[in-house]
Short mmCIF file of C-alpha atoms in Angstrom, two decimals:
data_model
loop_
_atom_site.label_atom_id
_atom_site.label_comp_id
_atom_site.label_asym_id
_atom_site.label_seq_id
_atom_site.Cartn_x
_atom_site.Cartn_y
_atom_site.Cartn_z
CA MET A 1 -60.70 11.11 15.02
CA PHE A 2 -59.60 14.40 13.60
CA GLU A 3 -58.93 17.27 16.01
CA ALA A 4 -60.52 20.41 14.71
CA GLN A 5 -58.86 23.84 15.03
CA SER A 6 -61.22 24.68 17.88
CA GLY A 7 -59.73 21.76 19.85
CA GLU A 8 -63.03 19.82 19.70
CA ALA A 9 -62.70 16.23 18.57
CA VAL A 10 -64.95 15.30 15.64
CA SER A 11 -65.66 11.76 14.61
CA ALA A 12 -67.59 10.59 11.53
CA GLY A 13 -67.25 6.89 12.03
CA GLY A 14 -64.28 4.56 11.43
CA PRO A 15 -61.10 4.12 13.40
CA THR A 16 -59.43 6.81 15.37
CA LEU A 17 -56.78 8.85 13.66
CA VAL A 18 -53.87 10.62 15.34
CA ALA A 19 -54.53 14.20 16.44
CA LEU A 20 -53.36 16.76 13.93
CA THR A 21 -50.90 18.67 16.02
CA GLU A 22 -47.82 19.20 13.85
CA PRO A 23 -45.99 22.12 15.47
CA ALA A 24 -45.41 24.10 12.26
CA ALA A 25 -49.00 23.78 11.17
CA ALA A 26 -50.25 24.71 14.59
CA ALA A 27 -48.04 27.75 14.73
CA ALA A 28 -49.24 28.87 11.30
CA ALA A 29 -52.87 28.39 12.33
CA THR A 30 -52.51 30.60 15.42
CA GLN A 31 -51.12 33.62 13.54
CA ASN A 32 -54.20 35.25 12.02
CA PRO A 33 -55.51 31.92 10.64
CA PRO A 34 -57.38 32.46 7.39
CA GLN A 35 -61.11 31.94 7.90
CA VAL A 36 -63.49 30.47 5.41
CA PRO A 37 -66.79 32.31 5.45
CA PRO A 38 -69.61 29.80 5.85
CA GLN A 39 -71.62 28.96 2.76
CA VAL A 40 -74.20 26.87 4.52
CA PRO A 41 -74.34 25.35 8.00
CA PRO A 42 -71.53 22.71 7.99
CA GLN A 43 -73.10 19.40 7.54
CA VAL A 44 -71.50 16.13 6.77
CA PRO A 45 -73.72 13.43 5.31
CA LEU A 46 -73.59 10.07 7.07
CA GLN A 47 -71.79 7.26 5.26
CA GLY A 48 -73.78 6.57 2.07
CA SER A 49 -76.78 8.38 3.60
CA ARG A 50 -79.97 9.03 1.70
CA LEU A 51 -82.07 12.08 1.91
CA PRO A 52 -85.83 11.67 2.66
CA GLY A 53 -88.17 10.96 -0.26
CA PRO A 54 -87.73 8.99 -3.39
CA GLY A 55 -85.42 11.53 -5.02
CA GLY A 56 -84.49 13.67 -2.04
CA PRO A 57 -85.32 17.34 -1.63
CA ALA A 58 -83.81 19.65 -4.18
CA ALA A 59 -81.01 21.98 -3.22
CA ASN A 60 -83.39 24.87 -3.12
CA GLY A 61 -85.82 23.07 -0.90
CA GLY A 62 -88.25 21.96 -3.64
CA ASP A 63 -89.17 18.48 -4.70
CA VAL A 64 -88.02 16.76 -7.86
CA ALA A 65 -89.39 13.72 -9.71
CA PRO A 66 -87.43 10.58 -8.85
CA VAL A 67 -84.92 9.41 -11.40
CA ALA A 68 -84.05 5.78 -12.17
CA PRO A 69 -80.24 5.69 -12.08
CA GLU A 70 -79.97 2.08 -13.32
CA GLY A 71 -81.50 3.01 -16.68
CA ILE A 72 -79.24 6.02 -17.07
CA LEU A 73 -76.12 4.03 -16.26
CA ARG A 74 -77.21 1.23 -18.61
CA ARG A 75 -77.74 3.68 -21.49
CA GLN A 76 -74.38 5.35 -20.80
CA THR A 77 -72.68 1.95 -21.11
CA GLN A 78 -74.48 1.27 -24.40
CA ARG A 79 -73.99 4.72 -25.97
CA GLU A 80 -70.73 6.20 -24.74
CA SER A 81 -67.31 5.26 -26.01
CA ALA A 82 -64.89 2.73 -24.60
CA ALA A 83 -62.62 5.65 -23.74
CA ARG A 84 -64.80 6.79 -20.85
CA THR A 85 -62.96 6.79 -17.56
CA TYR A 86 -64.39 8.06 -14.29
CA ALA A 87 -67.84 6.62 -15.04
CA ARG A 88 -66.37 3.10 -14.90
CA SER A 89 -65.17 3.41 -11.33
CA LEU A 90 -67.81 5.80 -10.07
CA PRO A 91 -71.17 4.35 -11.17
CA ILE A 92 -73.26 7.13 -9.74
CA VAL A 93 -75.68 9.57 -11.38
CA PRO A 94 -75.25 12.99 -9.77
CA VAL A 95 -78.44 15.13 -9.72
CA ARG A 96 -77.59 17.72 -7.10
CA ALA A 97 -74.39 19.07 -5.49
CA ARG A 98 -73.28 21.79 -3.15
CA GLY A 99 -69.86 22.38 -1.63
CA LEU A 100 -68.20 19.06 -0.92
CA THR A 101 -71.40 17.00 -1.28
CA ILE A 102 -72.85 15.26 -4.28
CA GLU A 103 -76.28 13.60 -4.24
CA GLY A 104 -76.98 10.74 -6.60
CA ALA A 105 -80.25 9.99 -8.34
CA ASP A 106 -80.83 7.23 -5.80
CA GLY A 107 -80.68 9.72 -2.93
CA ARG A 108 -77.24 8.69 -1.65
CA ARG A 109 -74.85 11.46 -0.75
CA TYR A 110 -71.09 11.50 -1.21
CA LEU A 111 -68.20 13.62 -0.06
CA ASP A 112 -66.48 14.57 -3.32
CA CYS A 113 -62.69 14.53 -3.01
CA LEU A 114 -62.27 14.40 -6.80
CA SER A 115 -63.65 17.92 -7.35
CA GLY A 116 -63.77 17.63 -11.11
CA ALA A 117 -60.10 16.52 -11.12
CA GLY A 118 -59.24 19.66 -9.18
CA THR A 119 -61.52 22.03 -11.11
CA LEU A 120 -63.83 22.98 -8.25
CA ALA A 121 -61.73 25.20 -6.10
CA LEU A 122 -64.87 26.39 -4.23
CA GLY A 123 -66.70 23.06 -4.42
CA HIS A 124 -70.01 22.53 -6.21
CA ASN A 125 -72.34 25.40 -6.93
CA HIS A 126 -70.74 27.94 -4.62
CA PRO A 127 -73.02 30.97 -4.16
CA VAL A 128 -70.46 33.51 -5.59
CA VAL A 129 -70.05 31.41 -8.71
CA LEU A 130 -73.82 31.04 -9.20
CA GLU A 131 -74.30 34.69 -8.69
CA ALA A 132 -71.68 35.55 -11.26
CA ILE A 133 -73.17 33.21 -13.84
CA ARG A 134 -76.71 34.51 -13.22
CA GLY A 135 -75.42 38.06 -13.56
CA VAL A 136 -74.22 37.42 -17.14
CA LEU A 137 -77.37 35.52 -18.07
CA ASP A 138 -79.66 38.24 -16.67
CA SER A 139 -77.64 41.07 -18.30
CA GLY A 140 -78.34 40.04 -21.83
CA ALA A 141 -74.55 39.96 -22.56
CA PRO A 142 -73.50 37.65 -25.41
CA LEU A 143 -72.42 34.24 -24.30
CA HIS A 144 -70.09 33.56 -27.26
CA VAL A 145 -67.72 36.31 -28.50
CA LEU A 146 -64.70 34.53 -29.99
CA ASP A 147 -61.79 36.81 -28.94
CA LEU A 148 -63.64 40.14 -28.87
CA ALA A 149 -63.18 42.47 -25.97
CA THR A 150 -66.01 42.55 -23.42
CA PRO A 151 -66.46 43.96 -19.89
CA VAL A 152 -66.67 40.40 -18.61
CA LYS A 153 -63.44 39.41 -20.25
CA ASP A 154 -61.71 42.55 -19.05
CA ALA A 155 -62.73 41.88 -15.49
CA PHE A 156 -61.42 38.34 -15.69
CA THR A 157 -58.07 39.37 -17.17
CA THR A 158 -57.68 42.11 -14.52
CA GLU A 159 -58.39 39.70 -11.61
CA LEU A 160 -56.08 37.08 -13.07
CA PHE A 161 -53.26 39.53 -13.52
CA THR A 162 -53.79 40.73 -9.95
CA ASN A 163 -52.97 37.27 -8.77
CA LEU A 164 -50.07 36.45 -11.07
CA PRO A 165 -46.43 36.58 -9.73
CA PRO A 166 -45.82 40.34 -9.82
CA GLU A 167 -42.73 40.09 -12.01
CA LEU A 168 -44.70 38.24 -14.68
CA ALA A 169 -47.83 40.34 -14.32
CA ALA A 170 -45.84 43.52 -14.98
CA ASP A 171 -44.79 42.22 -18.41
CA ALA A 172 -47.44 39.62 -19.30
CA ARG A 173 -49.52 38.77 -22.36
CA ILE A 174 -52.49 36.40 -22.29
CA GLN A 175 -53.78 34.05 -24.95
CA PHE A 176 -57.27 32.59 -24.52
CA CYS A 177 -57.25 28.99 -25.82
CA GLY A 178 -59.72 26.25 -26.41
CA PRO A 179 -61.67 25.25 -23.37
CA ALA A 180 -59.36 22.47 -22.03
CA GLY A 181 -55.98 22.57 -20.38
CA THR A 182 -54.50 20.40 -23.02
CA ASP A 183 -55.15 23.06 -25.63
CA ALA A 184 -53.41 25.60 -23.53
CA VAL A 185 -50.39 23.23 -23.34
CA GLU A 186 -50.45 23.02 -27.14
CA ALA A 187 -50.50 26.83 -27.32
CA ALA A 188 -47.52 27.09 -24.88
CA LEU A 189 -45.49 24.56 -26.91
CA LYS A 190 -46.35 26.41 -30.16
CA LEU A 191 -45.48 29.77 -28.55
CA VAL A 192 -41.97 28.84 -27.44
CA ARG A 193 -41.21 27.03 -30.65
CA THR A 194 -42.20 30.08 -32.65
CA ALA A 195 -40.24 32.45 -30.40
CA THR A 196 -37.04 30.43 -30.36
CA GLY A 197 -37.15 28.81 -33.79
CA ARG A 198 -36.24 25.52 -32.16
CA PRO A 199 -38.43 22.36 -32.27
CA GLY A 200 -37.32 20.26 -29.32
CA MET A 201 -38.77 20.29 -25.76
CA LEU A 202 -37.63 19.24 -22.31
CA ALA A 203 -40.10 17.45 -20.10
CA PHE A 204 -40.01 15.11 -17.16
CA THR A 205 -40.60 11.47 -16.34
CA GLY A 206 -44.01 10.94 -14.78
CA ALA A 207 -45.42 14.12 -16.34
CA TYR A 208 -49.04 14.56 -17.53
CA HIS A 209 -49.87 17.51 -19.70
CA GLY A 210 -53.11 16.47 -21.45
CA MET A 211 -54.52 14.20 -24.11
CA THR A 212 -53.91 15.96 -27.41
CA ALA A 213 -50.92 15.07 -29.59
CA GLY A 214 -48.44 17.67 -28.47
CA ALA A 215 -49.40 17.46 -24.88
CA LEU A 216 -49.18 13.68 -24.93
CA ASN A 217 -45.67 13.91 -26.43
CA ALA A 218 -44.59 16.05 -23.50
CA SER A 219 -46.15 13.57 -21.01
CA GLY A 220 -44.48 10.53 -19.60
CA GLY A 221 -44.87 7.35 -21.65
CA ALA A 222 -44.88 9.05 -25.09
CA PRO A 223 -43.48 6.44 -27.55
CA GLU A 224 -42.15 8.90 -30.12
CA ALA A 225 -41.66 12.60 -29.65
CA ARG A 226 -39.37 15.56 -30.16
CA VAL A 227 -39.07 15.59 -26.44
CA THR A 228 -36.07 14.89 -24.16
CA ARG A 229 -37.19 13.22 -20.93
CA LEU A 230 -35.48 14.37 -17.72
CA PRO A 231 -35.64 12.80 -14.23
CA TYR A 232 -38.22 14.34 -11.87
CA PRO A 233 -37.09 14.08 -8.26
CA GLN A 234 -39.15 12.14 -5.72
CA ASP A 235 -38.29 10.67 -2.40
CA PHE A 236 -40.25 7.40 -2.32
CA ARG A 237 -39.26 6.11 -5.72
CA CYS A 238 -36.18 8.22 -6.48
CA PRO A 239 -34.74 7.33 -9.92
CA PHE A 240 -31.24 7.43 -8.33
CA GLY A 241 -32.16 5.38 -5.27
CA VAL A 242 -31.37 8.00 -2.73
CA GLY A 243 -34.24 10.47 -2.47
CA GLY A 244 -34.23 13.74 -0.46
CA PRO A 245 -31.98 16.68 -1.31
CA GLU A 246 -29.27 14.39 -2.70
CA GLY A 247 -31.69 12.82 -5.19
CA ALA A 248 -32.95 16.28 -6.26
CA GLU A 249 -29.38 17.49 -6.72
CA LEU A 250 -28.49 14.47 -8.88
CA ALA A 251 -31.55 15.10 -10.98
CA ALA A 252 -30.50 18.73 -11.48
CA ARG A 253 -26.97 17.73 -12.34
CA TRP A 254 -28.22 15.23 -14.89
CA THR A 255 -30.24 17.96 -16.61
CA GLU A 256 -27.39 20.47 -16.55
CA ASN A 257 -24.79 18.03 -17.82
CA LEU A 258 -27.05 16.70 -20.61
CA LEU A 259 -27.73 20.18 -21.94
CA ASP A 260 -24.02 21.19 -21.82
CA ASP A 261 -22.65 17.95 -23.29
CA PRO A 262 -21.83 18.53 -26.97
CA LYS A 263 -22.13 14.75 -27.49
CA GLY A 264 -25.28 14.46 -25.37
CA GLY A 265 -27.54 14.28 -28.43
CA VAL A 266 -29.83 17.08 -27.15
CA PRO A 267 -29.81 20.18 -29.35
CA ALA A 268 -30.90 23.48 -27.76
CA PRO A 269 -34.60 23.10 -26.95
CA ALA A 270 -37.50 25.45 -27.45
CA GLY A 271 -38.53 25.19 -23.80
CA MET A 272 -38.87 23.16 -20.62
CA ILE A 273 -42.33 22.22 -19.31
CA VAL A 274 -42.74 21.25 -15.68
CA GLU A 275 -45.47 20.64 -13.15
CA PRO A 276 -44.83 22.20 -9.68
CA VAL A 277 -46.57 19.10 -8.31
CA GLN A 278 -47.06 16.02 -10.55
CA GLY A 279 -50.69 15.17 -10.05
CA GLU A 280 -51.59 12.31 -12.35
CA GLY A 281 -47.99 11.18 -11.99
CA GLY A 282 -48.66 10.27 -8.37
CA VAL A 283 -48.80 13.53 -6.37
CA ASN A 284 -45.09 14.26 -6.39
CA PRO A 285 -44.25 17.77 -5.20
CA SER A 286 -41.14 19.24 -6.79
CA PRO A 287 -38.50 20.26 -4.19
CA ASP A 288 -38.24 24.01 -4.01
CA ALA A 289 -34.44 24.03 -4.37
CA TRP A 290 -34.65 21.77 -7.49
CA LEU A 291 -37.31 23.95 -9.11
CA ARG A 292 -35.11 27.03 -8.58
CA ARG A 293 -32.25 25.12 -10.17
CA MET A 294 -34.47 24.42 -13.18
CA ARG A 295 -35.17 28.12 -13.45
CA GLU A 296 -31.48 28.91 -13.19
CA ILE A 297 -30.47 26.33 -15.77
CA THR A 298 -33.06 27.43 -18.32
CA ALA A 299 -32.50 31.15 -17.80
CA ALA A 300 -28.73 30.79 -18.30
CA ARG A 301 -29.23 28.95 -21.57
CA GLY A 302 -32.01 31.03 -23.02
CA ILE A 303 -34.62 28.25 -22.66
CA PRO A 304 -38.19 29.43 -21.79
CA LEU A 305 -39.56 27.72 -18.71
CA ILE A 306 -43.22 26.69 -18.89
CA ALA A 307 -45.04 25.98 -15.63
CA ASP A 308 -48.04 23.73 -16.11
CA GLU A 309 -50.34 25.08 -13.37
CA VAL A 310 -53.55 23.46 -14.70
CA GLN A 311 -54.10 21.48 -11.52
CA THR A 312 -51.83 23.21 -9.05
CA GLY A 313 -53.06 26.73 -9.63
CA VAL A 314 -55.53 28.94 -7.68
CA GLY A 315 -54.51 27.98 -4.16
CA ARG A 316 -54.57 24.20 -4.48
CA THR A 317 -51.08 23.62 -3.03
CA GLY A 318 -51.15 26.20 -0.27
CA ALA A 319 -49.89 29.04 -2.41
CA PHE A 320 -51.82 30.78 -5.14
CA TRP A 321 -49.56 29.13 -7.74
CA GLY A 322 -47.42 26.07 -7.27
CA VAL A 323 -44.29 27.90 -8.37
CA ASP A 324 -44.77 30.42 -5.60
CA HIS A 325 -43.41 27.97 -3.00
CA ALA A 326 -39.94 28.09 -4.66
CA GLY A 327 -40.16 31.77 -5.56
CA VAL A 328 -39.81 30.90 -9.21
CA VAL A 329 -41.19 33.14 -12.00
CA PRO A 330 -41.65 31.16 -15.19
CA ASP A 331 -41.69 32.52 -18.71
CA VAL A 332 -45.06 30.85 -19.50
CA MET A 333 -47.87 29.69 -17.22
CA VAL A 334 -50.45 27.21 -18.43
CA LEU A 335 -53.79 27.70 -16.64
CA SER A 336 -57.11 25.94 -16.71
CA LYS A 337 -59.42 23.97 -14.41
CA ALA A 338 -60.08 26.24 -11.37
CA ILE A 339 -59.59 29.51 -13.29
CA GLY A 340 -63.02 28.89 -14.94
CA GLY A 341 -64.86 28.59 -11.64
CA SER A 342 -66.16 25.03 -12.69
CA LEU A 343 -66.76 25.95 -16.34
CA PRO A 344 -64.41 25.28 -19.32
CA LEU A 345 -61.68 27.88 -19.64
CA ALA A 346 -57.95 27.72 -20.50
CA VAL A 347 -55.30 30.37 -21.02
CA ILE A 348 -51.61 30.85 -21.18
CA VAL A 349 -49.87 33.94 -19.75
CA TYR A 350 -46.31 34.67 -20.76
CA ARG A 351 -43.56 37.26 -20.99
CA SER A 352 -44.14 39.84 -23.76
CA GLY A 353 -40.77 39.06 -25.39
CA LEU A 354 -42.21 35.69 -26.50
CA ASP A 355 -45.17 37.34 -28.16
CA VAL A 356 -43.91 37.05 -31.72
CA TRP A 357 -46.45 34.64 -33.34
CA ALA A 358 -48.68 35.79 -36.12
CA PRO A 359 -52.37 36.70 -35.83
CA GLY A 360 -54.34 33.49 -35.86
CA ALA A 361 -51.29 31.34 -35.00
CA HIS A 362 -53.39 29.83 -32.23
CA ALA A 363 -57.19 30.10 -32.08
CA GLY A 364 -60.29 28.31 -30.92
CA THR A 365 -63.94 28.72 -31.50
CA PHE A 366 -64.87 28.60 -27.76
CA ARG A 367 -62.08 30.80 -26.38
CA GLY A 368 -64.67 33.53 -25.59
CA ASN A 369 -66.68 31.66 -22.94
CA GLN A 370 -68.32 34.59 -21.10
CA LEU A 371 -69.98 32.42 -18.38
CA ALA A 372 -66.65 30.77 -17.57
CA MET A 373 -64.89 34.15 -17.41
CA ALA A 374 -67.51 35.48 -14.96
CA ALA A 375 -67.35 32.35 -12.85
CA GLY A 376 -63.53 32.44 -12.98
CA THR A 377 -63.37 36.08 -11.87
CA ALA A 378 -65.62 35.34 -8.90
CA THR A 379 -63.53 32.24 -7.99
CA LEU A 380 -60.18 34.02 -8.23
CA ALA A 381 -61.39 36.97 -6.16
CA TYR A 382 -62.92 34.72 -3.54
CA VAL A 383 -59.76 32.67 -3.14
CA ARG A 384 -57.65 35.78 -2.86
CA GLU A 385 -59.98 37.77 -0.56
CA ASN A 386 -60.56 34.89 1.84
CA ARG A 387 -56.91 33.61 1.89
CA LEU A 388 -57.98 30.15 0.86
CA ALA A 389 -54.53 29.32 -0.37
CA GLU A 390 -53.20 29.75 3.14
CA ARG A 391 -56.05 27.80 4.52
CA ALA A 392 -55.33 24.94 2.14
CA GLY A 393 -51.69 24.92 3.27
CA VAL A 394 -52.55 24.72 6.94
CA LEU A 395 -55.33 22.20 6.65
CA GLY A 396 -53.43 20.11 4.10
CA GLU A 397 -50.46 19.82 6.40
CA ARG A 398 -52.71 18.68 9.19
CA MET A 399 -54.30 16.04 6.99
CA LEU A 400 -50.89 14.84 5.83
CA THR A 401 -49.81 14.46 9.46
CA ALA A 402 -52.90 12.40 10.26
CA LEU A 403 -52.41 10.17 7.20
CA ARG A 404 -48.80 9.58 8.13
CA GLY A 405 -49.97 8.49 11.51
CA LEU A 406 -52.34 6.07 9.78
CA ALA A 407 -49.45 4.78 7.65
CA SER A 408 -47.58 3.70 10.75
CA GLU A 409 -50.45 1.37 11.54
CA HIS A 410 -50.85 -0.14 8.04
CA PRO A 411 -47.80 -1.54 6.17
CA CYS A 412 -49.75 -1.43 2.94
CA ILE A 413 -49.40 2.40 2.99
CA GLY A 414 -45.97 2.88 1.34
CA ASP A 415 -45.93 6.66 1.30
CA VAL A 416 -48.06 9.73 2.12
CA ARG A 417 -47.16 12.91 0.24
CA GLY A 418 -48.61 16.14 -1.14
CA ARG A 419 -48.78 19.82 -0.81
CA GLY A 420 -51.80 21.80 0.47
CA LEU A 421 -55.02 20.07 -0.54
CA MET A 422 -53.33 17.97 -3.20
CA ILE A 423 -52.67 14.73 -1.33
CA GLY A 424 -51.64 11.23 -2.32
CA VAL A 425 -51.44 7.94 -0.49
CA GLU A 426 -49.43 5.25 -2.27
CA LEU A 427 -50.42 1.68 -1.61
CA VAL A 428 -47.90 -1.09 -1.83
CA ASP A 429 -47.43 -4.83 -1.30
CA PRO A 430 -46.01 -4.89 2.28
CA ALA A 431 -43.85 -7.90 1.42
CA THR A 432 -42.14 -6.41 -1.59
CA GLY A 433 -42.77 -2.67 -1.57
CA ALA A 434 -44.08 -2.90 -5.11
CA ALA A 435 -47.00 -0.68 -6.15
CA ALA A 436 -50.33 -2.30 -5.39
CA PRO A 437 -52.88 -1.07 -8.01
CA ALA A 438 -55.46 -3.79 -7.15
CA LEU A 439 -55.42 -2.69 -3.51
CA ALA A 440 -55.78 0.92 -4.55
CA ALA A 441 -58.77 0.07 -6.68
CA ALA A 442 -60.30 -1.80 -3.71
CA VAL A 443 -59.71 1.22 -1.49
CA ARG A 444 -61.46 3.44 -4.01
CA GLN A 445 -64.46 1.03 -4.00
CA GLU A 446 -64.53 0.87 -0.23
CA CYS A 447 -64.44 4.65 -0.03
CA LEU A 448 -67.38 4.85 -2.45
CA ASP A 449 -69.34 2.37 -0.33
CA ARG A 450 -68.75 4.70 2.60
CA GLY A 451 -69.87 7.80 0.74
CA LEU A 452 -66.45 9.13 -0.25
CA ILE A 453 -65.36 9.86 -3.81
CA VAL A 454 -61.60 9.47 -4.47
CA GLU A 455 -59.55 8.67 -7.59
CA LEU A 456 -56.30 6.98 -8.37
CA GLY A 457 -53.10 8.22 -9.98
CA GLY A 458 -49.44 7.36 -10.22
CA ARG A 459 -47.48 5.31 -12.69
CA HIS A 460 -49.23 2.11 -11.74
CA GLY A 461 -52.52 3.52 -10.56
CA ALA A 462 -51.62 2.77 -6.94
CA VAL A 463 -51.93 6.30 -5.49
CA VAL A 464 -55.16 7.26 -3.83
CA ARG A 465 -55.66 10.97 -4.53
CA LEU A 466 -57.52 13.56 -2.44
CA LEU A 467 -58.44 16.83 -4.18
CA PRO A 468 -61.08 18.33 -1.91
CA PRO A 469 -62.30 21.92 -2.51
CA LEU A 470 -60.42 24.74 -0.79
CA THR A 471 -63.55 25.51 1.26
CA LEU A 472 -63.23 22.23 3.15
CA THR A 473 -64.09 22.66 6.81
CA ASP A 474 -62.42 20.89 9.75
CA GLU A 475 -65.50 18.74 10.23
CA GLN A 476 -65.58 17.69 6.62
CA ALA A 477 -61.81 16.93 6.71
CA ALA A 478 -62.46 14.72 9.69
CA ALA A 479 -65.12 12.75 7.86
CA VAL A 480 -62.93 12.35 4.77
CA LEU A 481 -60.05 11.04 6.81
CA ASP A 482 -62.18 8.74 8.94
CA ARG A 483 -63.82 7.13 5.93
CA LEU A 484 -60.49 6.67 4.20
CA ALA A 485 -58.99 5.22 7.44
CA ASP A 486 -61.89 2.77 7.55
CA ALA A 487 -61.68 1.86 3.82
CA ILE A 488 -57.93 0.95 3.75
CA PRO A 489 -58.03 -2.03 6.19
CA ALA A 490 -61.33 -3.14 4.69
CA ALA A 491 -59.81 -3.15 1.21
CA ALA A 492 -56.73 -4.99 2.50
CA ARG A 493 -58.93 -7.74 3.84
CA ARG A 494 -60.77 -7.98 0.55
CA THR A 495 -57.61 -8.44 -1.56
CA HIS A 496 -56.13 -11.17 0.59
#
């Protein structure tokens, strides 16, 4: 049971959850609470429900020919590489989607709390995104322009700069990269190495920055790299065994001492790259005071600070950018996912003093994606105008409160953490406290059986992650929480 902001109790099946009445969240919600304009009448599909007809009605009300999902899934298995990921744990064939809801080819509907790994800030097929895309298509504008200037690109850059931290926006340059966040990470690493003339990088344990060579080297688990790995603070599995402010202070001291130790074996680096919230690493929010210390440490030593905002950006954490919580202004921001409004787009923005690389030092054939720029402009403006970042902060805190109440009833929930609508539930062996990846996988399957799509993260794949769109309604949040609350004990029974 999830108590909506109106005070009405909403249930979508499953066990009762504690009411979401955390005082701070309630106070924030009463002071001009940000409202989300309705897209469509709020509807939550029943668990694993099917729409009428063999294929279900189309989103526009028309009929479509039925599709045989079994054949499509079989051919995918036969044709696609062994490296495929989500398709293994989510054997569905999406044919329609709107907002939070995906409909499979078999007519079943799901609440999507994966959101394209955080890409869909406004959910699937939001009207403002579709309108922006149609506007470009109907205008006759070129769809592919390399890095030429266009009105669409100018509008995107203007809206993006409007939303940047003001100190950075006043002195920023932008580089359009290849269409994935990992390419933007590569560009950021190349930028600071060129500007400083130094090769080494500072990164953090548990980090994830992408799947290309340089990005992998900066991620946790890289076997060989020109990267010095630093401790990232976390409460539940603190590397120093203490957690809290003391653990964060120890992590900061470790970093400072290592950089200043003439025998530490770490030459002056080209830059430091950090995620304001480690997503794939297990949904670990960086403490605000610690992130400010990282800014102070890097600034005092002439080390550019790179904020990887690929997943945390555009309101996800309850602020427009993850660094905003700490009041930190980085030298470089890496942006992708939500900035393209569901289409591929990646950029870096950085202080003009770093802009010393030569023409063509970083390029990409598809850096002029006009459709993505239009969709991105619409998304950025909608999030800003409708205060969706604030909404994510309020609703996310209420969801975290409910999940912590659930944890008190289930010893297999080791920790609940997150920021805004970037939420993680770490599952453990109650007897030992060790991570429980098999249980997490079972929870993911039980959620899917109940019409809820979630994914896993963390070092051992034991963290159930929730990344719903920022347009999530109270009723939808209730359904998500109730289905997850039902799935966890069911999975625990399966694995014993």
